[in-house]
Amino acid sequence: RKEVEQDPGPFNVPEGATVAFNCTYSNSASQSFFWYRQDCRKEPKLLMSVYSSGNEDGRFTAQLNRASQYISLLIRDSKLSDSATYLCVVNLAAGNKLTFGGGTRVLVKP
Amino acid sequence: EAGVAQSPRYKIIEKRQSVAFWCNPISGHATLYWYQQILGQGPKLLIQFQNNGVVDDSQLPKDRFSAERLKGVDSTLKIQPAKLEDSAVYLCASSPNPARAGTGGDPSYGYTFGSGTRLTVV
């Protein structure tokens, strides 16, 4: 079983719509969680951290469910510029290395 | 603040040849990481350095891959000999210290990736 699993998509989203997708992680000892965004042929960049209480950053909302070991990302009022691959990232306490999921591709269309 | 510098941007080699990549992290960042990202997959950690010491190289194919960070600053990753399946983007990242890696939105505290080296083995 992969340590971090994501639906690869693509999620085809009409502009202005809401899209949500999840990520599951296998290690219950995981301590911190993030969503990274990666544009085509670019490096990953931190989108937002994910906190137990849930958190928002503008049109983006992240949730963490420790009991079921999944993380979610919701994008409201999708923009064309939101088209990218979203990487779910988990940080184990030991060694503090980031483990990446395979990414979920989102395509926002007019 | 200058970002993580990597070179070359692109490299095409024949199988069984050797290749080396270079990374210069953000000044003052103690931790340096090399990731391999195969097309359609997420980045996979190859090796993590803390200053000039190796913290984790459990996923580095040591029969053909080697990496060093002799002075605790810049780093090189070498593949010798290369195989077709090594075709990927090799990403270098740095962070100020392990406890801060990936936290918050402030680039000075989080992982910062370089733009990567795209390797094609033919």
PDB file of C-alpha atoms in Angstrom:
ATOM      1  CA  ARG A   1       0.000   0.000   0.000  1.00  0.00           C
ATOM      2  CA  LYS A   2       1.335   3.435  -0.890  1.00  0.00           C
ATOM      3  CA  GLU A   3       2.035   5.774   2.011  1.00  0.00           C
ATOM      4  CA  VAL A   4       0.005   8.579   0.451  1.00  0.00           C
ATOM      5  CA  GLU A   5      -2.687   7.875  -2.136  1.00  0.00           C
ATOM      6  CA  GLN A   6      -4.610  10.238  -4.357  1.00  0.00           C
ATOM      7  CA  ASP A   7      -7.102   9.937  -7.187  1.00  0.00           C
ATOM      8  CA  PRO A   8      -5.028  10.981 -10.207  1.00  0.00           C
ATOM      9  CA  GLY A   9      -8.033  12.532 -12.000  1.00  0.00           C
ATOM     10  CA  PRO A  10      -8.285  14.523 -14.103  1.00  0.00           C
ATOM     11  CA  PHE A  11     -11.149  16.403 -12.516  1.00  0.00           C
ATOM     12  CA  ASN A  12     -12.745  18.463 -15.281  1.00  0.00           C
ATOM     13  CA  VAL A  13     -14.347  21.447 -13.604  1.00  0.00           C
ATOM     14  CA  PRO A  14     -16.473  24.210 -15.177  1.00  0.00           C
ATOM     15  CA  GLU A  15     -15.219  27.670 -14.349  1.00  0.00           C
ATOM     16  CA  GLY A  16     -16.982  28.945 -11.224  1.00  0.00           C
ATOM     17  CA  ALA A  17     -17.835  25.478  -9.925  1.00  0.00           C
ATOM     18  CA  THR A  18     -16.668  23.802  -6.744  1.00  0.00           C
ATOM     19  CA  VAL A  19     -14.374  20.796  -6.764  1.00  0.00           C
ATOM     20  CA  ALA A  20     -13.208  18.638  -3.892  1.00  0.00           C
ATOM     21  CA  PHE A  21     -10.885  15.693  -3.651  1.00  0.00           C
ATOM     22  CA  ASN A  22      -9.297  13.569  -0.978  1.00  0.00           C
ATOM     23  CA  CYS A  23      -6.043  11.950  -0.116  1.00  0.00           C
ATOM     24  CA  THR A  24      -5.480   9.005   2.229  1.00  0.00           C
ATOM     25  CA  TYR A  25      -2.338   8.254   4.217  1.00  0.00           C
ATOM     26  CA  SER A  26      -1.286   4.975   5.742  1.00  0.00           C
ATOM     27  CA  ASN A  27       0.881   5.952   8.711  1.00  0.00           C
ATOM     28  CA  SER A  28      -1.175   6.933  11.731  1.00  0.00           C
ATOM     29  CA  ALA A  29       1.944   8.520  13.265  1.00  0.00           C
ATOM     30  CA  SER A  30       1.975  11.219  10.589  1.00  0.00           C
ATOM     31  CA  GLN A  31       2.122  14.588  12.242  1.00  0.00           C
ATOM     32  CA  SER A  32       1.703  17.343   9.686  1.00  0.00           C
ATOM     33  CA  PHE A  33      -0.050  17.642   6.387  1.00  0.00           C
ATOM     34  CA  PHE A  34       0.087  19.945   3.414  1.00  0.00           C
ATOM     35  CA  TRP A  35      -1.260  20.567  -0.042  1.00  0.00           C
ATOM     36  CA  TYR A  36       1.240  21.543  -2.702  1.00  0.00           C
ATOM     37  CA  ARG A  37       0.408  22.814  -6.155  1.00  0.00           C
ATOM     38  CA  GLN A  38       2.455  21.860  -9.192  1.00  0.00           C
ATOM     39  CA  ASP A  39       1.994  23.508 -12.565  1.00  0.00           C
ATOM     40  CA  CYS A  40       3.040  21.722 -15.743  1.00  0.00           C
ATOM     41  CA  ARG A  41       6.818  21.517 -15.990  1.00  0.00           C
ATOM     42  CA  LYS A  42       7.274  23.504 -12.794  1.00  0.00           C
ATOM     43  CA  GLU A  43       8.399  22.646  -9.291  1.00  0.00           C
ATOM     44  CA  PRO A  44       5.905  21.979  -6.477  1.00  0.00           C
ATOM     45  CA  LYS A  45       4.960  24.967  -4.345  1.00  0.00           C
ATOM     46  CA  LEU A  46       3.286  25.022  -0.969  1.00  0.00           C
ATOM     47  CA  LEU A  47      -0.426  25.830  -1.283  1.00  0.00           C
ATOM     48  CA  MET A  48      -1.470  25.468   2.328  1.00  0.00           C
ATOM     49  CA  SER A  49      -0.945  23.556   5.512  1.00  0.00           C
ATOM     50  CA  VAL A  50      -3.748  21.363   6.831  1.00  0.00           C
ATOM     51  CA  TYR A  51      -4.777  21.692  10.461  1.00  0.00           C
ATOM     52  CA  SER A  52      -6.932  19.378  12.551  1.00  0.00           C
ATOM     53  CA  SER A  53      -9.581  22.044  12.955  1.00  0.00           C
ATOM     54  CA  GLY A  54      -9.741  22.664   9.221  1.00  0.00           C
ATOM     55  CA  ASN A  55      -8.553  25.835   7.603  1.00  0.00           C
ATOM     56  CA  GLU A  56      -9.378  28.182   4.767  1.00  0.00           C
ATOM     57  CA  ASP A  57      -7.255  30.318   2.525  1.00  0.00           C
ATOM     58  CA  GLY A  58      -9.461  32.350   0.248  1.00  0.00           C
ATOM     59  CA  ARG A  59     -11.281  29.951  -2.050  1.00  0.00           C
ATOM     60  CA  PHE A  60      -9.385  26.933  -0.729  1.00  0.00           C
ATOM     61  CA  THR A  61     -10.483  24.858   2.255  1.00  0.00           C
ATOM     62  CA  ALA A  62      -8.474  21.985   3.707  1.00  0.00           C
ATOM     63  CA  GLN A  63      -9.714  19.390   6.171  1.00  0.00           C
ATOM     64  CA  LEU A  64      -7.986  16.644   8.123  1.00  0.00           C
ATOM     65  CA  ASN A  65      -9.695  13.524   9.441  1.00  0.00           C
ATOM     66  CA  ARG A  66      -7.202  11.691  11.651  1.00  0.00           C
ATOM     67  CA  ALA A  67      -9.609   8.889  12.559  1.00  0.00           C
ATOM     68  CA  SER A  68     -10.080   7.907   8.935  1.00  0.00           C
ATOM     69  CA  GLN A  69      -6.616   9.073   7.894  1.00  0.00           C
ATOM     70  CA  TYR A  70      -7.586  11.326   5.049  1.00  0.00           C
ATOM     71  CA  ILE A  71      -7.112  14.914   3.987  1.00  0.00           C
ATOM     72  CA  SER A  72      -9.328  16.876   1.684  1.00  0.00           C
ATOM     73  CA  LEU A  73      -9.048  19.995  -0.431  1.00  0.00           C
ATOM     74  CA  LEU A  74     -12.006  21.980  -1.673  1.00  0.00           C
ATOM     75  CA  ILE A  75     -11.762  24.739  -4.250  1.00  0.00           C
ATOM     76  CA  ARG A  76     -14.706  27.126  -4.550  1.00  0.00           C
ATOM     77  CA  ASP A  77     -15.479  29.389  -7.498  1.00  0.00           C
ATOM     78  CA  SER A  78     -12.840  27.664  -9.637  1.00  0.00           C
ATOM     79  CA  LYS A  79     -10.698  29.859 -11.855  1.00  0.00           C
ATOM     80  CA  LEU A  80      -8.937  28.870 -15.049  1.00  0.00           C
ATOM     81  CA  SER A  81      -5.693  29.534 -13.207  1.00  0.00           C
ATOM     82  CA  ASP A  82      -6.526  26.800 -10.692  1.00  0.00           C
ATOM     83  CA  SER A  83      -5.711  24.212 -13.358  1.00  0.00           C
ATOM     84  CA  ALA A  84      -2.762  22.301 -11.943  1.00  0.00           C
ATOM     85  CA  THR A  85      -1.789  19.105 -10.166  1.00  0.00           C
ATOM     86  CA  TYR A  86      -2.454  19.137  -6.434  1.00  0.00           C
ATOM     87  CA  LEU A  87      -0.051  17.080  -4.360  1.00  0.00           C
ATOM     88  CA  CYS A  88      -1.015  15.758  -0.961  1.00  0.00           C
ATOM     89  CA  VAL A  89       1.973  15.767   1.357  1.00  0.00           C
ATOM     90  CA  VAL A  90       2.486  14.102   4.708  1.00  0.00           C
ATOM     91  CA  ASN A  91       5.265  14.687   7.210  1.00  0.00           C
ATOM     92  CA  LEU A  92       6.259  11.917   9.582  1.00  0.00           C
ATOM     93  CA  ALA A  93       7.790  13.112  12.793  1.00  0.00           C
ATOM     94  CA  ALA A  94      10.929  11.007  12.482  1.00  0.00           C
ATOM     95  CA  GLY A  95      13.445  12.538  10.126  1.00  0.00           C
ATOM     96  CA  ASN A  96      10.994  15.187   9.034  1.00  0.00           C
ATOM     97  CA  LYS A  97      10.869  14.191   5.384  1.00  0.00           C
ATOM     98  CA  LEU A  98       7.894  15.053   3.231  1.00  0.00           C
ATOM     99  CA  THR A  99       6.156  12.130   1.543  1.00  0.00           C
ATOM    100  CA  PHE A 100       4.183  13.066  -1.567  1.00  0.00           C
ATOM    101  CA  GLY A 101       1.122  11.505  -3.090  1.00  0.00           C
ATOM    102  CA  GLY A 102       0.941  10.983  -6.826  1.00  0.00           C
ATOM    103  CA  GLY A 103      -1.109  14.123  -7.338  1.00  0.00           C
ATOM    104  CA  THR A 104      -4.622  14.958  -8.465  1.00  0.00           C
ATOM    105  CA  ARG A 105      -4.910  16.770 -11.760  1.00  0.00           C
ATOM    106  CA  VAL A 106      -7.540  19.500 -11.977  1.00  0.00           C
ATOM    107  CA  LEU A 107      -8.567  21.078 -15.270  1.00  0.00           C
ATOM    108  CA  VAL A 108     -10.810  24.128 -15.075  1.00  0.00           C
ATOM    109  CA  LYS A 109     -12.583  24.872 -18.339  1.00  0.00           C
ATOM    110  CA  PRO A 110     -14.522  27.936 -19.519  1.00  0.00           C
TER     111      PRO A 110
ATOM    112  CA  GLU B   1      16.029  36.112  -1.412  1.00  0.00           C
ATOM    113  CA  ALA B   2      17.586  33.870  -4.048  1.00  0.00           C
ATOM    114  CA  GLY B   3      15.886  30.525  -4.506  1.00  0.00           C
ATOM    115  CA  VAL B   4      17.281  27.022  -4.840  1.00  0.00           C
ATOM    116  CA  ALA B   5      19.510  26.895  -7.897  1.00  0.00           C
ATOM    117  CA  GLN B   6      19.840  23.753  -9.991  1.00  0.00           C
ATOM    118  CA  SER B   7      21.766  22.964 -13.119  1.00  0.00           C
ATOM    119  CA  PRO B   8      21.551  21.887 -15.823  1.00  0.00           C
ATOM    120  CA  ARG B   9      17.863  22.451 -16.642  1.00  0.00           C
ATOM    121  CA  TYR B  10      17.837  19.676 -19.219  1.00  0.00           C
ATOM    122  CA  LYS B  11      20.072  16.728 -19.988  1.00  0.00           C
ATOM    123  CA  ILE B  12      19.814  13.991 -22.603  1.00  0.00           C
ATOM    124  CA  ILE B  13      22.183  11.038 -22.344  1.00  0.00           C
ATOM    125  CA  GLU B  14      22.420   7.532 -23.675  1.00  0.00           C
ATOM    126  CA  LYS B  15      21.896   4.569 -21.381  1.00  0.00           C
ATOM    127  CA  ARG B  16      25.004   3.430 -19.555  1.00  0.00           C
ATOM    128  CA  GLN B  17      26.458   6.944 -19.630  1.00  0.00           C
ATOM    129  CA  SER B  18      27.082   8.994 -16.497  1.00  0.00           C
ATOM    130  CA  VAL B  19      25.460  12.253 -15.487  1.00  0.00           C
ATOM    131  CA  ALA B  20      25.737  14.709 -12.615  1.00  0.00           C
ATOM    132  CA  PHE B  21      23.349  17.332 -11.303  1.00  0.00           C
ATOM    133  CA  TRP B  22      24.187  20.279  -9.125  1.00  0.00           C
ATOM    134  CA  CYS B  23      22.147  22.075  -6.474  1.00  0.00           C
ATOM    135  CA  ASN B  24      22.837  25.245  -4.503  1.00  0.00           C
ATOM    136  CA  PRO B  25      20.314  25.642  -1.669  1.00  0.00           C
ATOM    137  CA  ILE B  26      19.033  28.838  -0.150  1.00  0.00           C
ATOM    138  CA  SER B  27      21.750  30.443   1.925  1.00  0.00           C
ATOM    139  CA  GLY B  28      21.668  29.251   5.515  1.00  0.00           C
ATOM    140  CA  HIS B  29      19.410  26.278   4.869  1.00  0.00           C
ATOM    141  CA  ALA B  30      20.875  23.347   6.762  1.00  0.00           C
ATOM    142  CA  THR B  31      18.736  20.621   5.219  1.00  0.00           C
ATOM    143  CA  LEU B  32      18.939  19.623   1.564  1.00  0.00           C
ATOM    144  CA  TYR B  33      16.842  17.030  -0.253  1.00  0.00           C
ATOM    145  CA  TRP B  34      17.019  15.344  -3.626  1.00  0.00           C
ATOM    146  CA  TYR B  35      13.763  14.060  -5.104  1.00  0.00           C
ATOM    147  CA  GLN B  36      13.071  12.060  -8.240  1.00  0.00           C
ATOM    148  CA  GLN B  37       9.807  12.779 -10.037  1.00  0.00           C
ATOM    149  CA  ILE B  38       8.827  10.404 -12.813  1.00  0.00           C
ATOM    150  CA  LEU B  39       6.214  11.696 -15.258  1.00  0.00           C
ATOM    151  CA  GLY B  40       2.723  11.341 -13.805  1.00  0.00           C
ATOM    152  CA  GLN B  41       3.943  10.581 -10.288  1.00  0.00           C
ATOM    153  CA  GLY B  42       4.658  12.579  -7.178  1.00  0.00           C
ATOM    154  CA  PRO B  43       8.205  13.389  -6.079  1.00  0.00           C
ATOM    155  CA  LYS B  44      10.042  10.550  -4.332  1.00  0.00           C
ATOM    156  CA  LEU B  45      12.752  11.348  -1.811  1.00  0.00           C
ATOM    157  CA  LEU B  46      16.151   9.971  -2.797  1.00  0.00           C
ATOM    158  CA  ILE B  47      18.377  11.446  -0.106  1.00  0.00           C
ATOM    159  CA  GLN B  48      18.254  13.971   2.721  1.00  0.00           C
ATOM    160  CA  PHE B  49      21.281  15.840   4.082  1.00  0.00           C
ATOM    161  CA  GLN B  50      21.556  17.718   7.333  1.00  0.00           C
ATOM    162  CA  ASN B  51      24.541  20.016   6.834  1.00  0.00           C
ATOM    163  CA  ASN B  52      27.074  17.631   5.261  1.00  0.00           C
ATOM    164  CA  GLY B  53      25.733  14.448   6.851  1.00  0.00           C
ATOM    165  CA  VAL B  54      23.255  11.984   5.344  1.00  0.00           C
ATOM    166  CA  VAL B  55      20.017  11.704   7.317  1.00  0.00           C
ATOM    167  CA  ASP B  56      18.078   9.376   5.028  1.00  0.00           C
ATOM    168  CA  ASP B  57      19.173   7.609   1.864  1.00  0.00           C
ATOM    169  CA  SER B  58      16.921   4.574   2.182  1.00  0.00           C
ATOM    170  CA  GLN B  59      15.370   5.048  -1.272  1.00  0.00           C
ATOM    171  CA  LEU B  60      18.571   5.907  -3.110  1.00  0.00           C
ATOM    172  CA  PRO B  61      19.584   3.126  -5.568  1.00  0.00           C
ATOM    173  CA  LYS B  62      23.116   3.012  -4.275  1.00  0.00           C
ATOM    174  CA  ASP B  63      24.392   0.677  -6.986  1.00  0.00           C
ATOM    175  CA  ARG B  64      24.142   3.536  -9.478  1.00  0.00           C
ATOM    176  CA  PHE B  65      23.237   6.736  -7.632  1.00  0.00           C
ATOM    177  CA  SER B  66      25.511   8.743  -5.364  1.00  0.00           C
ATOM    178  CA  ALA B  67      25.221  12.158  -3.755  1.00  0.00           C
ATOM    179  CA  GLU B  68      27.457  14.367  -1.709  1.00  0.00           C
ATOM    180  CA  ARG B  69      27.335  17.646   0.143  1.00  0.00           C
ATOM    181  CA  LEU B  70      30.934  17.974   1.194  1.00  0.00           C
ATOM    182  CA  LYS B  71      30.961  21.475   2.669  1.00  0.00           C
ATOM    183  CA  GLY B  72      27.381  21.484   3.865  1.00  0.00           C
ATOM    184  CA  VAL B  73      26.299  23.928   1.187  1.00  0.00           C
ATOM    185  CA  ASP B  74      25.864  22.852  -2.422  1.00  0.00           C
ATOM    186  CA  SER B  75      25.332  19.273  -3.465  1.00  0.00           C
ATOM    187  CA  THR B  76      25.803  16.992  -6.449  1.00  0.00           C
ATOM    188  CA  LEU B  77      23.788  13.938  -7.436  1.00  0.00           C
ATOM    189  CA  LYS B  78      25.378  11.456  -9.811  1.00  0.00           C
ATOM    190  CA  ILE B  79      24.026   8.541 -11.795  1.00  0.00           C
ATOM    191  CA  GLN B  80      26.480   5.999 -13.146  1.00  0.00           C
ATOM    192  CA  PRO B  81      25.543   4.153 -15.301  1.00  0.00           C
ATOM    193  CA  ALA B  82      22.165   5.545 -16.285  1.00  0.00           C
ATOM    194  CA  LYS B  83      19.212   3.341 -17.216  1.00  0.00           C
ATOM    195  CA  LEU B  84      16.152   4.171 -19.292  1.00  0.00           C
ATOM    196  CA  GLU B  85      13.983   4.156 -16.161  1.00  0.00           C
ATOM    197  CA  ASP B  86      16.065   6.991 -14.683  1.00  0.00           C
ATOM    198  CA  SER B  87      14.337   9.417 -17.040  1.00  0.00           C
ATOM    199  CA  ALA B  88      12.691  11.864 -14.676  1.00  0.00           C
ATOM    200  CA  VAL B  89      12.892  15.329 -13.193  1.00  0.00           C
ATOM    201  CA  TYR B  90      15.382  15.562 -10.361  1.00  0.00           C
ATOM    202  CA  LEU B  91      14.297  18.153  -7.837  1.00  0.00           C
ATOM    203  CA  CYS B  92      16.435  19.665  -5.132  1.00  0.00           C
ATOM    204  CA  ALA B  93      14.820  21.273  -2.101  1.00  0.00           C
ATOM    205  CA  SER B  94      16.128  22.950   1.016  1.00  0.00           C
ATOM    206  CA  SER B  95      14.745  24.007   4.366  1.00  0.00           C
ATOM    207  CA  PRO B  96      16.154  26.020   7.268  1.00  0.00           C
ATOM    208  CA  ASN B  97      16.020  23.133   9.710  1.00  0.00           C
ATOM    209  CA  PRO B  98      13.983  19.912   9.895  1.00  0.00           C
ATOM    210  CA  ALA B  99      11.583  21.192  12.489  1.00  0.00           C
ATOM    211  CA  ARG B 100      10.422  23.924  10.179  1.00  0.00           C
ATOM    212  CA  ALA B 101      10.198  22.006   6.928  1.00  0.00           C
ATOM    213  CA  GLY B 102       6.895  22.471   5.211  1.00  0.00           C
ATOM    214  CA  THR B 103       5.330  24.690   7.846  1.00  0.00           C
ATOM    215  CA  GLY B 104       3.241  27.710   7.063  1.00  0.00           C
ATOM    216  CA  GLY B 105       3.276  29.794   3.964  1.00  0.00           C
ATOM    217  CA  ASP B 106       6.405  31.749   4.701  1.00  0.00           C
ATOM    218  CA  PRO B 107       9.060  30.599   2.222  1.00  0.00           C
ATOM    219  CA  SER B 108      11.761  31.235   4.795  1.00  0.00           C
ATOM    220  CA  TYR B 109      10.393  28.418   6.942  1.00  0.00           C
ATOM    221  CA  GLY B 110       9.182  25.923   4.420  1.00  0.00           C
ATOM    222  CA  TYR B 111      10.548  23.582   1.904  1.00  0.00           C
ATOM    223  CA  THR B 112      11.658  25.431  -1.215  1.00  0.00           C
ATOM    224  CA  PHE B 113      12.175  23.517  -4.411  1.00  0.00           C
ATOM    225  CA  GLY B 114      14.496  24.323  -7.252  1.00  0.00           C
ATOM    226  CA  SER B 115      13.177  24.250 -10.783  1.00  0.00           C
ATOM    227  CA  GLY B 116      14.627  20.793 -11.343  1.00  0.00           C
ATOM    228  CA  THR B 117      16.758  19.016 -13.912  1.00  0.00           C
ATOM    229  CA  ARG B 118      14.844  17.098 -16.571  1.00  0.00           C
ATOM    230  CA  LEU B 119      16.820  13.980 -17.499  1.00  0.00           C
ATOM    231  CA  THR B 120      16.056  11.926 -20.583  1.00  0.00           C
ATOM    232  CA  VAL B 121      17.896   8.636 -21.004  1.00  0.00           C
ATOM    233  CA  VAL B 122      17.735   7.232 -24.534  1.00  0.00           C
TER     234      VAL B 122
END
